[in-house]
mmCIF file of C-alpha atoms and ligand atoms in Angstrom:
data_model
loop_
_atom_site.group_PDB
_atom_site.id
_atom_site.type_symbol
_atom_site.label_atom_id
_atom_site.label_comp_id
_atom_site.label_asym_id
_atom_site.label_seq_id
_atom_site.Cartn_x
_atom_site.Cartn_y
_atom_site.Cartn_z
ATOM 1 C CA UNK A 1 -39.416 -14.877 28.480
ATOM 2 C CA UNK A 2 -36.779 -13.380 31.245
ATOM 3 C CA UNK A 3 -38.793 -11.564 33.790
ATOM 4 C CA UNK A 4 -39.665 -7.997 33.130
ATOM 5 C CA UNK A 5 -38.690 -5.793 36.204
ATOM 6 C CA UNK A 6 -41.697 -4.796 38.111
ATOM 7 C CA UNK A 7 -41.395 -1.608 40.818
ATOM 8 C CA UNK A 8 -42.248 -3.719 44.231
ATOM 9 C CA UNK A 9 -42.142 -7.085 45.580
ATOM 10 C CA UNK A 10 -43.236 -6.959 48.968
ATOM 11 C CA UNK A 11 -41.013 -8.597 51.533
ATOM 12 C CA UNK A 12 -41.936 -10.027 55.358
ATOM 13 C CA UNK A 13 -43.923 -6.642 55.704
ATOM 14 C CA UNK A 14 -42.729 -3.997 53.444
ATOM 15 C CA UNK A 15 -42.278 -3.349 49.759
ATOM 16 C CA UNK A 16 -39.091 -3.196 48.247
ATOM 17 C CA UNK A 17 -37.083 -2.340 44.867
ATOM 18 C CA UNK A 18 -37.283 -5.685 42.629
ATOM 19 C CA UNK A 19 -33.530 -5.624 42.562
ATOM 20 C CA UNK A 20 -33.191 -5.714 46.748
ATOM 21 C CA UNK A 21 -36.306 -8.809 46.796
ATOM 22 C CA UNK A 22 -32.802 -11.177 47.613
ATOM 23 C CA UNK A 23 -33.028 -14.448 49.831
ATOM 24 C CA UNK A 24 -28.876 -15.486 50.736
ATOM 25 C CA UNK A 25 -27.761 -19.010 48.910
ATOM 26 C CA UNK A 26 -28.278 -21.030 52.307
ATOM 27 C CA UNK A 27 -32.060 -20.667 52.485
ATOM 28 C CA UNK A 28 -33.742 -23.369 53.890
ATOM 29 C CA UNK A 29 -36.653 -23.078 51.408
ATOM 30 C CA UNK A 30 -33.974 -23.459 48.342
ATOM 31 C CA UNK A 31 -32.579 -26.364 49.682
ATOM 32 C CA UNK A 32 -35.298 -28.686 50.830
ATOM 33 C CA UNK A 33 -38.393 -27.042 49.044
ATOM 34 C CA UNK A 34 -39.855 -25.829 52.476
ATOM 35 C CA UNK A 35 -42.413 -23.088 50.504
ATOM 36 C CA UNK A 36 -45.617 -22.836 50.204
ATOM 37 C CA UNK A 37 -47.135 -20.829 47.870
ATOM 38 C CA UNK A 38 -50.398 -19.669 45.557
ATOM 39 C CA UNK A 39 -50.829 -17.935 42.301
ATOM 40 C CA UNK A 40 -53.760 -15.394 42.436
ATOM 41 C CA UNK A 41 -54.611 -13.236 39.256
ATOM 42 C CA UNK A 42 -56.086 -9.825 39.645
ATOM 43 C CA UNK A 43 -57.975 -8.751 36.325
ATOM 44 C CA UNK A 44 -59.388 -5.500 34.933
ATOM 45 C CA UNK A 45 -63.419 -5.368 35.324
ATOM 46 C CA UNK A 46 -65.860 -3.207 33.715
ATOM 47 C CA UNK A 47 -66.898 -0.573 36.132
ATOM 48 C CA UNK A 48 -64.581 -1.639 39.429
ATOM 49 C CA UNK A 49 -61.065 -1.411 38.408
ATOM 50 C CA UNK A 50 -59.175 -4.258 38.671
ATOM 51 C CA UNK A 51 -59.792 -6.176 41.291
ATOM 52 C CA UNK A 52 -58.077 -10.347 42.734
ATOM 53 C CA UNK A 53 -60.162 -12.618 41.814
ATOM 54 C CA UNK A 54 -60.939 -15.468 45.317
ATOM 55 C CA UNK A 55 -58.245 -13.531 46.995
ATOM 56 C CA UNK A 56 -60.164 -15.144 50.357
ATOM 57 C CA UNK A 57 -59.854 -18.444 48.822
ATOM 58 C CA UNK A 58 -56.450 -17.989 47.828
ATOM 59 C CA UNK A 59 -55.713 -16.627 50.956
ATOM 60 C CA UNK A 60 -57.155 -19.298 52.949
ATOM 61 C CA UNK A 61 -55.662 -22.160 50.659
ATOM 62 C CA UNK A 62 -52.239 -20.849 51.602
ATOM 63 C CA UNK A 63 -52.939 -20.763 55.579
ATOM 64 C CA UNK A 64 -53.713 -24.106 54.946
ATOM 65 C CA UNK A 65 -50.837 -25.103 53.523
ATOM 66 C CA UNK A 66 -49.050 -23.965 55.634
ATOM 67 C CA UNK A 67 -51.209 -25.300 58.834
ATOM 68 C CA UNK A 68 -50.106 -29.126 56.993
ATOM 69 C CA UNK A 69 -46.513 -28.054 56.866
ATOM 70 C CA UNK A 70 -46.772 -26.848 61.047
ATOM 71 C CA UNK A 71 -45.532 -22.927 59.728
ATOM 72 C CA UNK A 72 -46.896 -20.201 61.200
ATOM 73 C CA UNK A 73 -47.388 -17.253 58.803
ATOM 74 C CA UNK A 74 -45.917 -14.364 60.853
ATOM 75 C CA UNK A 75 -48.727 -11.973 59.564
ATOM 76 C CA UNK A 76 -52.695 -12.432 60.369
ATOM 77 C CA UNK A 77 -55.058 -13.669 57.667
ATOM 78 C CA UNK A 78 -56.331 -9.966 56.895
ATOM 79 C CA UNK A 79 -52.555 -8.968 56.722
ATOM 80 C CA UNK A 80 -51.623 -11.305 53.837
ATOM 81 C CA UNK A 81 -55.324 -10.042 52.351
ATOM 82 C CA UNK A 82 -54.142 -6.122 52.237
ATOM 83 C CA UNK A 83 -50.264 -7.030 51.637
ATOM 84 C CA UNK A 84 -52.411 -8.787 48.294
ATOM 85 C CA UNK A 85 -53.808 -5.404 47.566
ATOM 86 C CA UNK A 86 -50.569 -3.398 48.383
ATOM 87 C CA UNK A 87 -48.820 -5.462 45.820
ATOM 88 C CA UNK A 88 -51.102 -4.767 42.989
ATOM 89 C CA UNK A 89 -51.690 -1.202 44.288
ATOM 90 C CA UNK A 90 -48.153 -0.316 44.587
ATOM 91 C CA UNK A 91 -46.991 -1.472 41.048
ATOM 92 C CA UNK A 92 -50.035 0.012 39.484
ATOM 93 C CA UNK A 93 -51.014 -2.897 37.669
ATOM 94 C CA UNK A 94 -54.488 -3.669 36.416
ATOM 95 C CA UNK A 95 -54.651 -6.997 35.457
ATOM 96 C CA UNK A 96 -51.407 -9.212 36.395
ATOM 97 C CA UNK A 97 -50.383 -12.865 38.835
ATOM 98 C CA UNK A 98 -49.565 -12.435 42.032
ATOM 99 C CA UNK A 99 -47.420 -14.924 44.127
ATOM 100 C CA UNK A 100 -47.332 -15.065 47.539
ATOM 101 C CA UNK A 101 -44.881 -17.103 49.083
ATOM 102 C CA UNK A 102 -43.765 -18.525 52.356
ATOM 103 C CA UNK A 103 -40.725 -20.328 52.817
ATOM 104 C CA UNK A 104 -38.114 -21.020 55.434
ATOM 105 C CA UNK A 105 -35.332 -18.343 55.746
ATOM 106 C CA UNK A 106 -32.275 -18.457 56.498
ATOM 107 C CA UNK A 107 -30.965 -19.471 59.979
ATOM 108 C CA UNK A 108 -29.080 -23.369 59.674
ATOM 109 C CA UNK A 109 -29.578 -26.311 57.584
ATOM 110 C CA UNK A 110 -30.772 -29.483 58.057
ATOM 111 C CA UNK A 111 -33.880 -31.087 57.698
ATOM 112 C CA UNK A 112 -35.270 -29.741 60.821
ATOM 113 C CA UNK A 113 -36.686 -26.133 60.007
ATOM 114 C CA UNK A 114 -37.673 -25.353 63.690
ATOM 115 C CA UNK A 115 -35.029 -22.835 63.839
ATOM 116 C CA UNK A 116 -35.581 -21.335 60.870
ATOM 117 C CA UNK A 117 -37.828 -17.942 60.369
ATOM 118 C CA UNK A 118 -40.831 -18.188 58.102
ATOM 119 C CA UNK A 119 -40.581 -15.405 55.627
ATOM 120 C CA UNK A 120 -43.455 -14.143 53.659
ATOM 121 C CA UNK A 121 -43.341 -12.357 50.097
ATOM 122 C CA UNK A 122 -46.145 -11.328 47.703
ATOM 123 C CA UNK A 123 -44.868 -10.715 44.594
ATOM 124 C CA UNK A 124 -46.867 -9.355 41.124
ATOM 125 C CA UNK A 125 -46.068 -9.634 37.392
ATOM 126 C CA UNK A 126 -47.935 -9.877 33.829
ATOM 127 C CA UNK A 127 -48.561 -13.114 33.141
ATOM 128 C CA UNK A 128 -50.169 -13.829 29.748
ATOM 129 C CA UNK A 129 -51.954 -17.091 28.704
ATOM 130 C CA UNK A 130 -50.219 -19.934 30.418
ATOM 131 C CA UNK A 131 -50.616 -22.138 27.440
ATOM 132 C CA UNK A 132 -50.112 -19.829 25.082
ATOM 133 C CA UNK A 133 -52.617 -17.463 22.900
ATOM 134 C CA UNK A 134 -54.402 -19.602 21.054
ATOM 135 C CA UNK A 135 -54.952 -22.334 23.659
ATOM 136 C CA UNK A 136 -58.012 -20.828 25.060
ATOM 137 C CA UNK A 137 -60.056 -20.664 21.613
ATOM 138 C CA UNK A 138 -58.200 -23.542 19.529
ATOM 139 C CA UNK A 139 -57.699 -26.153 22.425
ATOM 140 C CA UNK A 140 -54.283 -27.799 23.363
ATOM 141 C CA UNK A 141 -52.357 -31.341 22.432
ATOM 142 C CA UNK A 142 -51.683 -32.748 25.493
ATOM 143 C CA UNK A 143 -50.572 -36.362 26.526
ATOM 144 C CA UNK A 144 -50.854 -38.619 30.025
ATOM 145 C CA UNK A 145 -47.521 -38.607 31.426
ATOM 146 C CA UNK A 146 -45.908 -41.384 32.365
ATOM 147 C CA UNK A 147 -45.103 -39.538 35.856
ATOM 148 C CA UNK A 148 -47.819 -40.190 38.618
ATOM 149 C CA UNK A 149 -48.894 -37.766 40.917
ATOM 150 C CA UNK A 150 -47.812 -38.457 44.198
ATOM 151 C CA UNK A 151 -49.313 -41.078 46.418
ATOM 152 C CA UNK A 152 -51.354 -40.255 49.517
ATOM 153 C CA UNK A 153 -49.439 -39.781 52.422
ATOM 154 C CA UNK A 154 -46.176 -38.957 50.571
ATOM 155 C CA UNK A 155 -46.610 -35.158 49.854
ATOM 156 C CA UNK A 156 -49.970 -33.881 50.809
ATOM 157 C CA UNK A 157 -51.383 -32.993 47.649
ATOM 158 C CA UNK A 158 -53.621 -30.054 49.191
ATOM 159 C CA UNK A 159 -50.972 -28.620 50.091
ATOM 160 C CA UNK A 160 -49.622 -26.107 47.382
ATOM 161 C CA UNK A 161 -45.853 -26.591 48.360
ATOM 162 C CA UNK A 162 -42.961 -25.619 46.155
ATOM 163 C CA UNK A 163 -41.141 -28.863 46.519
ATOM 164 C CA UNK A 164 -44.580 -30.836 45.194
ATOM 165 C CA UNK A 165 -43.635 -28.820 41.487
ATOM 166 C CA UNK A 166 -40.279 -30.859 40.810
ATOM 167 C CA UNK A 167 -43.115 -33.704 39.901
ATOM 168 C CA UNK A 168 -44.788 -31.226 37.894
ATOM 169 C CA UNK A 169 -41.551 -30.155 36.569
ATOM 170 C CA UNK A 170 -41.114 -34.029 35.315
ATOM 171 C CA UNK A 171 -44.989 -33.972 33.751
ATOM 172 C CA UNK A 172 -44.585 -31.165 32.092
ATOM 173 C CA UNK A 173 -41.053 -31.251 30.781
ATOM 174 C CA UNK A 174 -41.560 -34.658 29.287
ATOM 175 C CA UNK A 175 -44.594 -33.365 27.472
ATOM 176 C CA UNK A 176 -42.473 -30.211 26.432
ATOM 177 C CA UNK A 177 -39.616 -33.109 24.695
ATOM 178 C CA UNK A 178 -42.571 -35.311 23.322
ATOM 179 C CA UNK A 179 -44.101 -32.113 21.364
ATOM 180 C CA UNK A 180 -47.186 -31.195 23.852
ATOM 181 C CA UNK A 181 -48.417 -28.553 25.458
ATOM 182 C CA UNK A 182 -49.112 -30.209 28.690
ATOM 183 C CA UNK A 183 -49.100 -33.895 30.702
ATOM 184 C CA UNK A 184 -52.097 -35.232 32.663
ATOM 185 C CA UNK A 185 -50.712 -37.112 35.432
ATOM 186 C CA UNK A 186 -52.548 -39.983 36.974
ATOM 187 C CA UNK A 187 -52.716 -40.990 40.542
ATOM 188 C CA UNK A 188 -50.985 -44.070 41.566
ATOM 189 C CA UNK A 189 -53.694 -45.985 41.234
ATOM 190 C CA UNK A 190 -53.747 -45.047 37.651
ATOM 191 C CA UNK A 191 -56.714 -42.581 38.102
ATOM 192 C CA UNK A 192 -56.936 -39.185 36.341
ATOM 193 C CA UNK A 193 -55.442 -36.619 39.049
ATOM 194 C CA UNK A 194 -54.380 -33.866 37.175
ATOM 195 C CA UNK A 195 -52.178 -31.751 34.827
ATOM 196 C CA UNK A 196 -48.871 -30.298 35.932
ATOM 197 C CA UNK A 197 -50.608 -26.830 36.936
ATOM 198 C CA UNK A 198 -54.277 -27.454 36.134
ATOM 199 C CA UNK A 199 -57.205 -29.432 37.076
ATOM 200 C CA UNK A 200 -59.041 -31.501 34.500
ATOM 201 C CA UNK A 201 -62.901 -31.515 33.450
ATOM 202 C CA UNK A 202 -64.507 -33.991 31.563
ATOM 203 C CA UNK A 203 -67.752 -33.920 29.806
ATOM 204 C CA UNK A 204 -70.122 -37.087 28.146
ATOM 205 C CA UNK A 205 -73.517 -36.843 27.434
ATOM 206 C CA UNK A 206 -73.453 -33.202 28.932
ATOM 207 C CA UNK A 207 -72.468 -34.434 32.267
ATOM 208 C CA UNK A 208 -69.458 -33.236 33.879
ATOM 209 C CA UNK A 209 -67.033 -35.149 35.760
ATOM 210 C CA UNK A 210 -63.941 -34.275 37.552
ATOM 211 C CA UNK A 211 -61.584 -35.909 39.558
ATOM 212 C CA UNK A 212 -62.332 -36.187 43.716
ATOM 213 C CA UNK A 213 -59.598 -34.429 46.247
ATOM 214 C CA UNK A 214 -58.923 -38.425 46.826
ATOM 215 C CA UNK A 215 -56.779 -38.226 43.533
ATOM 216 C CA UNK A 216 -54.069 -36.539 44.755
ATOM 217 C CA UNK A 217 -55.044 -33.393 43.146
ATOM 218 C CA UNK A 218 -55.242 -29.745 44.679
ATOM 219 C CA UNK A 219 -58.090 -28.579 45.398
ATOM 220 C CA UNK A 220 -58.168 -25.819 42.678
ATOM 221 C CA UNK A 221 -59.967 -22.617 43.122
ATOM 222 C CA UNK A 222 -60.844 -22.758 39.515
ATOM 223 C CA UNK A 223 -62.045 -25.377 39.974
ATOM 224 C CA UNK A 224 -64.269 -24.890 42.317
ATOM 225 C CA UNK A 225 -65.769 -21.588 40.379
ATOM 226 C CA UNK A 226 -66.297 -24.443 37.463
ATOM 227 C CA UNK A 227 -68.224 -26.496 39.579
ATOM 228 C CA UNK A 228 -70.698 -23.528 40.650
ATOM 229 C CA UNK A 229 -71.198 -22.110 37.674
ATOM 230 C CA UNK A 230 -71.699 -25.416 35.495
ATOM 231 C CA UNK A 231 -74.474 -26.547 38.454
ATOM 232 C CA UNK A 232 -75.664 -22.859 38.063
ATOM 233 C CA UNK A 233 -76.372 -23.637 34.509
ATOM 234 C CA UNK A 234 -77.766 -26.797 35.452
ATOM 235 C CA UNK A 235 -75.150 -29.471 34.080
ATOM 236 C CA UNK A 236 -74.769 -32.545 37.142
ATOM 237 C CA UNK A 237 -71.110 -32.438 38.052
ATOM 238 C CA UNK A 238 -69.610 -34.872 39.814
ATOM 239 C CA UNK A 239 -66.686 -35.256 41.264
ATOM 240 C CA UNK A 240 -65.093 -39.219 41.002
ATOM 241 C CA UNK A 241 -62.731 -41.391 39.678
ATOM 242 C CA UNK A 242 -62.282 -41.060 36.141
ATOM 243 C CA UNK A 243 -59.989 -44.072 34.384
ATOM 244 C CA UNK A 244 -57.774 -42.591 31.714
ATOM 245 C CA UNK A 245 -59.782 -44.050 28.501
ATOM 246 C CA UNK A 246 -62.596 -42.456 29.789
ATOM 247 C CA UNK A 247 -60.503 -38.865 28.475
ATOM 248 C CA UNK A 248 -59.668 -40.619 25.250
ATOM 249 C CA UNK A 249 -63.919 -41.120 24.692
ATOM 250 C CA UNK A 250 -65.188 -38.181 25.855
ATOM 251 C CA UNK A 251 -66.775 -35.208 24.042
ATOM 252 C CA UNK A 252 -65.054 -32.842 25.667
ATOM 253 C CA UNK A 253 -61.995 -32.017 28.433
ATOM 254 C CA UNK A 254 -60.717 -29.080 29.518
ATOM 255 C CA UNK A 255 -58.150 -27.912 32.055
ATOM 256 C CA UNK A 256 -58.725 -25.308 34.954
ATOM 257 C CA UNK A 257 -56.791 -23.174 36.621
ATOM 258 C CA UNK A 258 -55.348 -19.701 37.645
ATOM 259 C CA UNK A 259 -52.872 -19.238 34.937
ATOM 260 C CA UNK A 260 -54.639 -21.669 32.803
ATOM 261 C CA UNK A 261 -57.918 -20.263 33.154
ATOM 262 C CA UNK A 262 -60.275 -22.820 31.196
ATOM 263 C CA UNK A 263 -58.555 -23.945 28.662
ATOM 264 C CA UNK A 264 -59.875 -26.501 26.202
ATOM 265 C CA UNK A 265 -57.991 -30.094 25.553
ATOM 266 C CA UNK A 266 -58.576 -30.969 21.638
ATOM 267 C CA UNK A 267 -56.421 -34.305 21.872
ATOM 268 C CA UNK A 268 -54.973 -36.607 24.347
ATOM 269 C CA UNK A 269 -51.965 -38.879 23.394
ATOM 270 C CA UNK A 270 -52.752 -37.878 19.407
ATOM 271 C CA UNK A 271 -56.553 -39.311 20.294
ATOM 272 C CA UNK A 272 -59.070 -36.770 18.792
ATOM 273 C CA UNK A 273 -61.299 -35.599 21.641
ATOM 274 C CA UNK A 274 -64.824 -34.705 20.300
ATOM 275 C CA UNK A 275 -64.459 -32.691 17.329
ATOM 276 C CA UNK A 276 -60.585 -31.829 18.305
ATOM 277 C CA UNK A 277 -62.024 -28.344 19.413
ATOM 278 C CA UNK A 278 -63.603 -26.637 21.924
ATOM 279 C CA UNK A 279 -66.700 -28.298 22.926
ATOM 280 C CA UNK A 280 -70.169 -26.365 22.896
ATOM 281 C CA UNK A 281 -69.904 -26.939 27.599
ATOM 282 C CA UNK A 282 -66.689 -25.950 27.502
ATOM 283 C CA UNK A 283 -67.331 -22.712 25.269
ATOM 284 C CA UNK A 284 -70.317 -21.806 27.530
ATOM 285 C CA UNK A 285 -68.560 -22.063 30.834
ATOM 286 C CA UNK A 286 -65.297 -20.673 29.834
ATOM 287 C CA UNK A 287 -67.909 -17.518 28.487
ATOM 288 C CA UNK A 288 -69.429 -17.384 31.664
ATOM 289 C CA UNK A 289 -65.585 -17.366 33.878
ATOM 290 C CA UNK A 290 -64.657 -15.115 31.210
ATOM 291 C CA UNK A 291 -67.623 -12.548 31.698
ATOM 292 C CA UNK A 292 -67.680 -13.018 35.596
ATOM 293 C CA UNK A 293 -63.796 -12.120 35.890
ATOM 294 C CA UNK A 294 -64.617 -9.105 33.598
ATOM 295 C CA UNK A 295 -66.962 -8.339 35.600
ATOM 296 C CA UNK A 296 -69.526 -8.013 32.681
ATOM 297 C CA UNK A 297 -72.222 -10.042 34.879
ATOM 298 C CA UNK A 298 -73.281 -9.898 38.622
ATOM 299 C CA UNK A 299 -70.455 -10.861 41.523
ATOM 300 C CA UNK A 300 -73.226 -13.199 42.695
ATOM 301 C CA UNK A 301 -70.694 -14.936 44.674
ATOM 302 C CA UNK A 302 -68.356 -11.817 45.998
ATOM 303 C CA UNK A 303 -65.515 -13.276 44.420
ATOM 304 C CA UNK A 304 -63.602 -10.215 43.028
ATOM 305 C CA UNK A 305 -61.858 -7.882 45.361
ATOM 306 C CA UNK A 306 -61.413 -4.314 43.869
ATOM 307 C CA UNK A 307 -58.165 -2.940 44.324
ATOM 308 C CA UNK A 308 -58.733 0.162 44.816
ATOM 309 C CA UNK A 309 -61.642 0.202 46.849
ATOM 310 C CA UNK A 310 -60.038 -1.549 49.255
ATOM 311 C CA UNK A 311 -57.450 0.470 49.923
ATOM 312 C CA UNK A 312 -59.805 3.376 50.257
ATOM 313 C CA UNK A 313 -62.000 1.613 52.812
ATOM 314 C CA UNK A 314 -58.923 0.466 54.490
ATOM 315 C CA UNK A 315 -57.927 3.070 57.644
ATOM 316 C CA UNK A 316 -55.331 0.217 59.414
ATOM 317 C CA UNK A 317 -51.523 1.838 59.178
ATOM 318 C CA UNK A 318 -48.967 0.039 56.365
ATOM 319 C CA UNK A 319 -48.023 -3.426 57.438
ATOM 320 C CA UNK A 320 -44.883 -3.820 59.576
ATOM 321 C CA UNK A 321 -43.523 -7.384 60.422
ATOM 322 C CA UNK A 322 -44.098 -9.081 63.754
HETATM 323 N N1 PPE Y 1 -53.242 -28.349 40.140
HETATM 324 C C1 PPE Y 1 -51.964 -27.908 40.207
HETATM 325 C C2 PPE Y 1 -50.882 -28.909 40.379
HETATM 326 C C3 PPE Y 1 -51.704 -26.548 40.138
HETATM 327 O O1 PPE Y 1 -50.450 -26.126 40.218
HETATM 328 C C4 PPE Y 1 -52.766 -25.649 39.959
HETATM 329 C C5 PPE Y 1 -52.506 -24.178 39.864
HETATM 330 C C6 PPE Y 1 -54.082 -26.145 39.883
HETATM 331 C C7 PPE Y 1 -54.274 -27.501 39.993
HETATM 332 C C8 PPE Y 1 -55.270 -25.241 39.754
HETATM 333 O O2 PPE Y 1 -55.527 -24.549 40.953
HETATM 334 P P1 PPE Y 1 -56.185 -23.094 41.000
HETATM 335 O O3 PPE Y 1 -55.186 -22.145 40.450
HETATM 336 O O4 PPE Y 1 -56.491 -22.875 42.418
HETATM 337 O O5 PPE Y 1 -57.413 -23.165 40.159
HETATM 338 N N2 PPE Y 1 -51.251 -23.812 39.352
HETATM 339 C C9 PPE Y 1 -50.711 -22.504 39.592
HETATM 340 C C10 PPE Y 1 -49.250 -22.414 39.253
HETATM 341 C C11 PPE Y 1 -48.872 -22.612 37.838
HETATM 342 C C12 PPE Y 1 -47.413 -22.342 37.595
HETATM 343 O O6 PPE Y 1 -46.910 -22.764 36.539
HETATM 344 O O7 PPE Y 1 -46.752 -21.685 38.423
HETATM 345 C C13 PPE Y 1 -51.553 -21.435 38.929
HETATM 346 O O8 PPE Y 1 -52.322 -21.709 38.005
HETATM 347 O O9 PPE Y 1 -51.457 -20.295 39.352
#
């Protein structure tokens, strides 16, 4: 689908026309894959508006990425937080992605980026289920890839850089040609890490295991929310290393993430997981994330940011760069 023209895209401070959000050919960031990036969704809640769900989180993720790159974001933690907000706000969306994004500019090339700015833009779209509509309820087909994720102290996989996605692009093209939905790469130890943009759950004997941050994975923010809830429910979840026939003989895996949400696996390399549907953990956590993003049960954990609120509450002047 060919991107459908939003109103604003906001650019190193202000928001701008979609058609003038422009970067010149000789970008850095185009070149060498100097971004970093992070993928936030904001969703519609019952009596709140919509409102970014672990915009802090997100937020913070994306400092750090950039702290492992040595970029400094141009704009304060809090800045990035409201230019969030502005985004949704201005293009009077409800529930949509958001992708903030900071990447070298345009100055010189060459490896080196010293002399190159670090420019900052938020943009906001609609961005329906990432693995298509019936994913979520039916499960997908995925396969293990025969790309690994990267190996330690190559590309730092906590970092959520734009150049680490041409190895997703591999995973999840090659799964695309061999008729799946998705890839689950493993590390190069031959671990489980991850999927091309998704974490990955497993679940025996209604225990639930994921891999550690030691599998080159990112740390996903979904994942994370998984985690607390699960434990909150009282399932043990641990995070180790998982060997890949431990997928094919489990009762249930899932994938997490922003776009992906929690999305059930029903077979891995044509193996049946389970019952080849979504699992009876699965169902109840992805009801649970479904009802907390809706905000149909408590914000025990202050994860959703209303919009609008916000902005009300909000008396600093509109954002100019530094
Ligand atoms: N691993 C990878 C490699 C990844 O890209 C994502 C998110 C995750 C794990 C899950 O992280 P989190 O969103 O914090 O739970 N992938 C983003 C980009 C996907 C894309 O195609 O673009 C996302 O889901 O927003």
């Amino acid at each position: 689908m060919p991107f459908e023209e939003v109103k604003k895209i906001w650019m190193n401070g202000k928001l701008v026309d979609f058609a003038d959000a422009k970067v010149h050919v000789l970008t850095h960031g185009l070149h060498y894959g100097s971004g970093l990036f992070e993928g936030i969704r904001s969703y519609v809640t019952k009596d709140r508006g919509p409102a970014i769900f672990r915009l802090d989180e997100h937020t913070r993720r994306l400092f750090d990425s950039c702290k492992i790159y040595r970029m400094e974001i141009p704009f304060s933690f809090e800045e990035i937080r409201q230019a969030c907000i502005e985004t949704v706000s201005a293009n009077e969306f409800e529930d949509c992605y958001l992708r903030p994004l900071v990447y070298r500019g345009f100055h010189s090339l060459g490896v080196f980026p010293a002399a190159c700015p670090v420019d900052v833009v938020i943009a906001a779209w609609h961005w329906g289920k990432y693995l298509g509509p019936e994913a979520l309820e039916q499960g997908v087909d995925v396969c293990i890839s025969s790309w690994n994720r990267m190996a330690p102290n190559t590309f730092p996989a906590l970092a959520k850089a734009t150049g680490n996605y041409m190895n997703s692009i591999l995973i999840r093209q090659e799964a695309a040609i061999d008729g799946y939905s998705e890839g689950i790469a493993l590390d190069v130890n031959g671990y489980v890490s991850e999927g091309s943009g998704e974490n990955v759950f497993m679940v025996r004997d209604d225990k639930i295991y994921t891999p550690p941050i030691g599998a080159s994975i990112l740390s996903g923010i979904t994942r994370d929310c998984v985690i607390r809830l699960a434990r909150d429910f009282g399932y043990e979840v641990t995070e180790t290393l998982i060997p890949r026939e431990a997928l094919y003989v489990a009762d249930e895996v899932f994938f997490t993430g922003t776009a992906a949400e929690v999305t059930p696996i029903r077979s891995i390399d044509k193996i049946t997981i389970g019952k080849g549907r979504r699992g009876p953990v699965t169902g109840r956590i992805q009801k649970e994330f479904f009802a907390y993003i809706a905000g149909e049960i408590s914000d025990r954990y202050g994860w959703l940011t209303p919009v609008y609120a916000e902005r009300a509450a909000r008396k600093k002047p509109t954002l100019v760069a530094r």
